Short mmCIF file of C-alpha atoms in Angstrom, two decimals:
data_model
loop_
_atom_site.label_atom_id
_atom_site.label_comp_id
_atom_site.label_asym_id
_atom_site.label_seq_id
_atom_site.Cartn_x
_atom_site.Cartn_y
_atom_site.Cartn_z
CA MET A 6 39.08 -22.77 -34.02
CA ALA A 7 35.96 -20.66 -34.43
CA SER A 8 36.18 -17.80 -36.83
CA VAL A 9 35.41 -14.33 -35.54
CA VAL A 10 33.15 -12.20 -37.69
CA LYS A 11 34.15 -8.56 -37.56
CA LYS A 12 31.57 -5.88 -38.13
CA LYS A 13 32.25 -3.51 -40.93
CA PRO A 14 32.22 -0.02 -39.40
CA TRP A 15 31.06 1.61 -42.61
CA VAL A 16 27.86 -0.49 -42.75
CA LYS A 17 25.13 1.12 -40.66
CA ARG A 18 22.04 -0.77 -39.56
CA ILE A 19 18.88 0.73 -40.98
CA PRO A 20 16.75 1.82 -38.03
CA GLU A 21 13.33 0.26 -37.72
CA ASP A 22 10.47 2.62 -38.51
CA MET A 23 8.02 2.38 -35.62
CA VAL A 24 5.52 5.06 -36.68
CA GLY A 25 1.95 3.82 -36.28
CA ARG A 26 2.86 0.83 -34.11
CA ARG A 27 1.02 0.34 -30.82
CA PHE A 28 2.65 -0.70 -27.55
CA LYS A 29 0.09 -1.26 -24.74
CA ASN A 30 -1.51 2.21 -24.33
CA LEU A 31 1.02 4.07 -26.50
CA THR A 32 0.93 4.66 -30.25
CA VAL A 33 4.11 5.87 -31.95
CA MET A 34 3.47 9.17 -33.75
CA CYS A 35 6.90 10.12 -35.10
CA PHE A 36 10.65 9.96 -34.59
CA SER A 37 11.65 12.58 -32.05
CA ARG A 38 15.45 12.64 -31.68
CA ARG A 39 18.55 10.72 -30.71
CA LEU A 40 19.46 10.86 -27.07
CA LYS A 41 22.74 9.28 -25.92
CA ASN A 42 22.75 6.91 -28.89
CA ARG A 43 19.11 5.92 -28.34
CA ARG A 44 16.30 6.60 -30.77
CA MET A 45 13.46 8.46 -29.07
CA TRP A 46 9.89 8.35 -30.37
CA LYS A 47 7.03 10.74 -29.70
CA CYS A 48 4.07 8.62 -28.59
CA SER A 49 0.43 9.39 -27.85
CA CYS A 50 -1.38 7.65 -25.02
CA VAL A 51 -5.00 6.45 -24.96
CA CYS A 52 -5.68 8.99 -22.19
CA GLY A 53 -4.66 11.84 -24.52
CA GLY A 54 -1.22 12.44 -23.02
CA GLU A 55 2.08 12.35 -24.90
CA LYS A 56 5.43 10.87 -23.95
CA GLU A 57 8.87 10.55 -25.50
CA VAL A 58 10.04 6.93 -25.28
CA ALA A 59 13.19 5.05 -26.35
CA THR A 60 12.91 2.17 -28.83
CA SER A 61 14.22 -0.32 -26.27
CA ASP A 62 11.61 0.73 -23.69
CA LEU A 63 8.81 0.28 -26.21
CA ASN A 64 10.04 -3.14 -27.39
CA SER A 65 10.65 -4.46 -23.87
CA GLY A 66 7.26 -3.29 -22.57
CA HIS A 67 9.00 -1.36 -19.80
CA VAL A 68 6.99 1.76 -20.65
CA LYS A 69 3.27 1.08 -21.13
CA SER A 70 1.70 4.53 -20.88
CA CYS A 71 2.42 8.22 -20.45
CA GLY A 72 2.29 7.67 -16.69
CA CYS A 73 -1.49 7.58 -16.38
CA LEU A 74 -1.55 3.86 -15.46
CA GLY A 75 0.31 4.57 -12.22
CA ARG A 76 -2.30 7.13 -11.26
CA VAL A 77 -5.17 4.79 -12.20
CA ASN A 78 -3.73 1.78 -10.36
CA ALA A 79 -2.67 3.69 -7.25
CA LEU A 80 -4.34 2.76 -3.99
CA ALA A 81 -6.63 5.25 -2.28
CA TYR A 82 -5.09 7.69 0.22
CA GLY A 83 -3.86 5.77 3.27
CA GLU A 84 -4.83 2.35 1.89
CA SER A 85 -1.29 0.94 1.75
CA SER A 86 -0.74 2.16 5.32
CA PHE A 87 -3.97 0.37 6.36
CA ASN A 88 -2.66 -2.82 4.70
CA LYS A 89 0.59 -2.45 6.66
CA LEU A 90 -1.37 -2.12 9.93
CA PHE A 91 -3.55 -5.15 9.13
CA GLY A 92 -0.46 -7.22 8.34
CA ALA A 93 1.27 -6.08 11.53
CA TYR A 94 -1.69 -7.13 13.70
CA ARG A 95 -1.86 -10.54 11.98
CA HIS A 96 1.89 -11.04 12.33
CA GLN A 97 1.90 -10.08 16.03
CA ALA A 98 -1.02 -12.42 16.72
CA LYS A 99 0.84 -15.28 15.05
CA THR A 100 4.07 -14.43 16.90
CA ARG A 101 2.23 -14.49 20.25
CA GLY A 102 0.36 -17.71 19.41
CA LEU A 103 -3.05 -16.02 19.18
CA GLY A 104 -5.75 -16.73 16.63
CA PHE A 105 -6.61 -14.01 14.12
CA SER A 106 -9.93 -14.50 12.33
CA LEU A 107 -10.80 -10.86 11.54
CA SER A 108 -11.47 -10.08 7.91
CA LYS A 109 -10.11 -6.83 6.49
CA LYS A 110 -13.68 -5.48 6.56
CA HIS A 111 -14.20 -6.24 10.28
CA PHE A 112 -10.69 -5.05 11.11
CA ARG A 113 -11.37 -1.72 9.37
CA GLU A 114 -14.68 -1.33 11.24
CA LEU A 115 -12.89 -1.84 14.56
CA VAL A 116 -9.92 0.45 14.00
CA THR A 117 -11.93 3.33 12.51
CA ASN A 118 -14.36 3.56 15.46
CA SER A 119 -13.91 5.50 18.71
CA CYS A 120 -12.58 3.79 21.83
CA HIS A 121 -15.16 1.41 23.32
CA TYR A 122 -14.24 2.41 26.89
CA CYS A 123 -13.64 6.20 26.88
CA GLY A 124 -15.12 7.32 23.53
CA ILE A 125 -12.02 9.14 22.23
CA PRO A 126 -11.87 9.15 18.40
CA PRO A 127 -9.05 7.29 16.59
CA SER A 128 -5.73 8.98 17.38
CA ASN A 129 -2.97 6.53 16.42
CA SER A 130 -1.44 6.81 12.98
CA VAL A 131 0.64 4.62 10.71
CA LYS A 132 2.33 5.53 7.44
CA LYS A 133 3.97 2.99 5.19
CA LYS A 134 7.27 4.30 3.85
CA GLY A 135 6.86 5.56 0.31
CA SER A 136 3.06 5.32 0.43
CA ASN A 137 0.45 7.90 -0.44
CA GLY A 138 -0.72 8.84 3.02
CA GLU A 139 -1.14 7.86 6.61
CA PHE A 140 -3.96 5.89 8.20
CA VAL A 141 -5.44 7.11 11.51
CA TYR A 142 -6.83 4.35 13.71
CA SER A 143 -7.83 3.13 17.16
CA GLY A 144 -6.13 0.10 18.58
CA ILE A 145 -7.91 -3.18 19.27
CA ASP A 146 -8.60 -4.63 22.70
CA ARG A 147 -9.21 -8.33 23.13
CA VAL A 148 -11.99 -8.30 25.75
CA ALA A 149 -11.04 -11.76 27.03
CA THR A 150 -7.24 -11.63 26.93
CA LYS A 151 -6.80 -15.41 26.80
CA TYR A 152 -8.51 -15.58 23.40
CA GLY A 153 -7.33 -14.29 20.04
CA TYR A 154 -8.62 -11.71 17.59
CA SER A 155 -12.20 -12.57 16.62
CA VAL A 156 -15.26 -10.44 15.88
CA LYS A 157 -16.89 -11.39 19.21
CA ASN A 158 -13.75 -10.83 21.30
CA CYS A 159 -12.52 -7.48 19.95
CA VAL A 160 -13.49 -3.84 20.53
CA PRO A 161 -11.84 -0.59 19.39
CA CYS A 162 -9.58 0.81 22.10
CA CYS A 163 -7.26 3.80 22.52
CA LYS A 164 -3.65 3.32 23.67
CA THR A 165 -4.35 4.62 27.17
CA CYS A 166 -7.31 2.32 27.88
CA ASN A 167 -5.57 -0.67 26.30
CA TRP A 168 -2.48 -0.08 28.43
CA ALA A 169 -4.58 0.46 31.58
CA LYS A 170 -6.65 -2.68 31.02
CA GLY A 171 -3.54 -4.75 30.41
CA THR A 172 -4.32 -8.39 31.17
CA MET A 173 -7.48 -7.69 33.24
CA ASN A 174 -10.72 -9.20 32.07
CA LEU A 175 -13.64 -6.86 31.40
CA GLU A 176 -15.23 -7.17 34.86
CA GLU A 177 -11.94 -6.48 36.66
CA PHE A 178 -11.31 -3.46 34.43
CA LYS A 179 -14.79 -1.99 35.03
CA SER A 180 -14.42 -2.54 38.78
CA TRP A 181 -11.02 -0.79 38.73
CA ILE A 182 -12.46 2.19 36.80
CA THR A 183 -15.36 2.44 39.29
CA ARG A 184 -12.92 2.46 42.25
CA ILE A 185 -10.85 5.24 40.61
CA ALA A 186 -13.96 7.32 39.86
CA ALA A 187 -15.32 6.84 43.41
CA HIS A 188 -11.98 7.71 45.00
CA ASN A 189 -11.66 10.94 42.98
CA SER A 190 -15.20 12.27 43.45
#
């Protein structure tokens, strides 16, 4: 039978002195206080900020800075929403069995331009939940609907024109627009 070692309640563990130690961007300056049985240390960050951090958070690497790293590493306004839109277009193309060869650069050029057919500026918007902003965009029309998303086959397009064009090819769509204009003039 294994023997059980009982701790002696009168013997206290000597706390580790962490003053002067460096943890990622934080340097421990001094002991701050005890908070709910945790030792808290006042730390200075390389950016000049200060933060109070628990011993366990320093040792585990859970806290790496005063919070400045999150601000430095954050994506630009609307960028995560743009990434969501790009992923959604790729996913829908794959789901519908269409090729998708647009790079992020070409995709951005398409969706940030005005509608190829009517000239209206981008008016759709997407916002990824929990992200830092929305992304305003135009949709994309595949000029030849039987082909996928490629640089040569895609133009920026508003919702209305994309819906109106539907599955028509470019010549049919232009002919339809001409008939509407002639009928209403």
